[in-house]
């Protein structure tokens, strides 16, 4: 009898989810190319998430401001949760649901991109941010867990990961972040932006 400890089961779950996720590569290619057009044109990416998704959002912005693989110019990308003074002041004065929406109104410009990451796709503060972004003329993209979910419905485009656990969803969100960066860098290098 073969034993399947939790670590092996986790790998099996990730492998199964990755197989299904691979079919989303065309969406991520399109996002990377669109992001290259926006950022090389002087626009910016705003990104947000809660908990582990906040870490993924910050990872994405770090790759764009710094670099992903090869050296290239820096581009404007802001992780909205990373300014702790603003987030705590907004939460205190306006409520947690407005933490990201108020920052979108401050930093977002028509044509910019707001990327929202959520394993549940139901976080009230991300839904408020999506509403604020659409009202301000930003493109709203969502990386979420299984569809359907409210954030998917409130975004211009979404990529929903089908997986049994939030951990696997977050792991595939990191894969998506790296794929977006690779597609972005390729578009910038080709000069198609």
Coordinates of C-alpha atoms in Angstrom, one line a residue:
X1 CA 0.0 0.0 0.0
X2 CA 1.3 3.5 -1.0
X3 CA 0.9 6.2 1.6
X4 CA 0.1 9.7 0.4
X5 CA 1.1 12.1 3.2
X6 CA -0.3 15.7 3.1
X7 CA 2.8 17.0 1.4
X8 CA 2.4 14.6 -1.6
X9 CA -1.3 15.3 -1.7
X10 CA -0.5 19.0 -1.9
X11 CA 1.8 18.4 -4.8
X12 CA -0.9 16.4 -6.5
X13 CA -3.5 19.1 -6.0
X14 CA -1.1 21.7 -7.4
X15 CA -0.2 19.6 -10.4
X16 CA -3.9 19.0 -11.2
X17 CA -4.7 22.7 -10.9
X18 CA -1.7 23.8 -12.9
X19 CA -2.8 21.6 -15.8
X20 CA -6.1 23.3 -15.9
X21 CA -4.5 26.7 -15.4
X22 CA -2.2 26.3 -18.3
X23 CA -5.2 26.9 -20.6
X24 CA -5.2 30.5 -19.3
X25 CA -1.9 31.4 -20.9
X26 CA -3.5 33.4 -23.7
X27 CA -5.2 35.7 -21.2
X28 CA -2.0 36.3 -19.3
X29 CA -0.1 37.0 -22.6
X30 CA -2.8 39.6 -23.5
X31 CA -2.5 41.1 -20.0
X32 CA 1.3 41.4 -20.3
X33 CA 1.1 43.0 -23.7
X34 CA -1.6 45.4 -22.6
X35 CA 0.3 46.3 -19.5
X36 CA 3.4 47.0 -21.6
X37 CA 1.3 49.5 -23.7
X38 CA 0.0 51.2 -20.5
X39 CA 3.3 51.4 -18.6
X40 CA 5.5 52.4 -21.6
X41 CA 2.9 55.1 -22.3
X42 CA 3.4 56.7 -18.9
X43 CA 0.5 54.9 -17.1
X44 CA 0.7 52.8 -14.0
X45 CA -0.3 49.6 -12.4
X46 CA -2.1 49.6 -9.1
X47 CA -2.3 46.3 -7.3
X48 CA -4.0 45.1 -4.1
X49 CA -4.9 42.0 -2.1
X50 CA -5.4 40.9 1.5
X51 CA -3.0 38.6 3.4
X52 CA -1.1 36.3 1.1
X53 CA -2.7 37.9 -1.9
X54 CA -1.2 41.2 -0.7
X55 CA 2.2 39.6 -0.8
X56 CA 1.5 38.4 -4.4
X57 CA 0.4 41.9 -5.4
X58 CA 3.5 43.4 -3.9
X59 CA 5.6 40.8 -5.7
X60 CA 4.2 41.9 -9.0
X61 CA 4.8 45.6 -8.4
X62 CA 8.4 44.8 -7.3
X63 CA 9.1 42.9 -10.5
X64 CA 7.9 45.9 -12.6
X65 CA 9.6 48.6 -10.6
X66 CA 12.8 46.5 -10.3
X67 CA 13.1 43.8 -12.9
X68 CA 11.9 40.3 -13.6
X69 CA 14.7 38.6 -15.4
X70 CA 16.7 41.0 -17.5
X71 CA 17.7 44.6 -16.9
X72 CA 15.2 47.2 -18.3
X73 CA 13.8 50.6 -17.4
X74 CA 11.7 50.9 -14.2
X75 CA 8.0 51.2 -14.6
X76 CA 5.3 52.7 -12.3
X77 CA 3.6 50.0 -10.2
X78 CA 2.2 50.6 -6.7
X79 CA 1.0 48.0 -4.2
X80 CA -1.8 49.8 -2.4
X81 CA -1.5 47.9 0.8
X82 CA 2.2 48.7 1.3
X83 CA 1.7 52.2 2.5
X84 CA 0.8 51.3 6.1
X85 CA 0.2 54.9 7.2
X86 CA -2.4 55.5 4.5
X87 CA -4.1 52.1 4.9
X88 CA -4.4 52.5 8.6
X89 CA -5.6 56.1 8.4
X90 CA -8.2 55.3 5.8
X91 CA -9.4 52.2 7.7
X92 CA -9.7 54.3 10.8
X93 CA -11.4 57.3 9.2
X94 CA -13.4 55.7 6.4
X95 CA -13.6 52.0 7.2
X96 CA -11.8 48.9 6.0
X97 CA -14.0 48.7 2.9
X98 CA -12.5 51.9 1.6
X99 CA -8.8 51.2 2.2
X100 CA -8.0 50.5 -1.5
X101 CA -10.9 52.4 -3.1
X102 CA -9.6 55.7 -1.7
X103 CA -6.1 55.0 -2.9
X104 CA -7.4 54.1 -6.4
X105 CA -9.1 57.5 -6.5
X106 CA -5.9 59.2 -5.4
X107 CA -3.4 57.4 -7.7
X108 CA -5.4 56.0 -10.6
X109 CA -5.8 57.7 -13.9
X110 CA -7.9 56.8 -16.9
X111 CA -6.3 54.0 -18.8
X112 CA -4.2 52.7 -15.8
X113 CA -4.6 49.1 -14.7
X114 CA -5.8 47.9 -11.3
X115 CA -4.9 44.3 -10.6
X116 CA -6.8 42.7 -7.7
X117 CA -5.8 39.4 -6.2
X118 CA -8.2 37.4 -4.0
X119 CA -8.5 33.7 -3.3
X120 CA -12.2 34.1 -2.4
X121 CA -13.1 36.8 -4.9
X122 CA -15.4 38.2 -2.2
X123 CA -13.4 40.7 -0.2
X124 CA -15.4 43.9 0.3
X125 CA -12.4 46.2 0.1
X126 CA -11.4 44.8 -3.2
X127 CA -14.9 45.0 -4.6
X128 CA -15.0 48.7 -3.5
X129 CA -11.7 49.2 -5.2
X130 CA -13.0 47.7 -8.4
X131 CA -16.0 50.0 -8.4
X132 CA -13.8 53.0 -7.8
X133 CA -11.4 52.0 -10.6
X134 CA -14.1 51.5 -13.1
X135 CA -15.7 54.9 -12.2
X136 CA -12.3 56.5 -12.7
X137 CA -11.7 54.8 -16.1
X138 CA -9.1 52.2 -15.1
X139 CA -9.0 48.7 -16.5
X140 CA -9.8 46.2 -13.7
X141 CA -8.2 42.8 -13.8
X142 CA -8.8 40.1 -11.1
X143 CA -6.9 37.0 -10.2
X144 CA -9.3 35.0 -8.0
X145 CA -10.1 31.5 -6.8
X146 CA -12.9 29.4 -8.3
X147 CA -15.6 31.1 -10.4
X148 CA -18.1 32.4 -10.1
X149 CA -17.4 35.1 -7.6
X150 CA -18.3 38.8 -7.0
X151 CA -14.8 40.1 -7.9
X152 CA -14.9 38.3 -11.2
X153 CA -18.2 39.9 -12.0
X154 CA -17.0 43.3 -10.9
X155 CA -13.9 43.3 -13.1
X156 CA -13.3 44.0 -16.8
X157 CA -11.3 40.7 -17.1
X158 CA -10.6 37.9 -14.7
X159 CA -8.6 34.8 -14.4
X160 CA -10.2 32.4 -11.9
X161 CA -8.1 29.5 -10.5
X162 CA -9.9 26.3 -9.9
X163 CA -8.3 24.6 -6.9
X164 CA -9.5 22.9 -3.7
X165 CA -7.5 25.0 -1.3
X166 CA -6.6 28.7 -0.9
X167 CA -2.9 27.7 -0.7
X168 CA -3.0 26.2 -4.2
X169 CA -4.9 29.2 -5.6
X170 CA -2.2 31.5 -4.2
X171 CA 0.6 29.4 -5.6
X172 CA -1.0 29.6 -9.1
X173 CA -1.4 33.4 -8.6
X174 CA 2.4 33.5 -8.2
X175 CA 2.7 31.6 -11.4
X176 CA 0.4 34.1 -13.0
X177 CA 2.4 37.0 -11.7
X178 CA 5.6 35.6 -13.2
X179 CA 3.8 34.8 -16.5
X180 CA 2.5 38.4 -16.7
X181 CA 6.0 39.7 -16.1
X182 CA 7.5 37.4 -18.8
X183 CA 4.8 38.6 -21.3
X184 CA 5.3 42.2 -20.3
X185 CA 9.1 42.0 -20.7
X186 CA 8.7 40.3 -24.1
X187 CA 6.4 43.0 -25.3
X188 CA 8.7 45.7 -24.1
X189 CA 11.7 44.1 -25.7
X190 CA 9.8 43.6 -29.0
X191 CA 8.9 47.3 -28.9
X192 CA 5.3 46.4 -29.5
X193 CA 4.2 48.5 -26.6

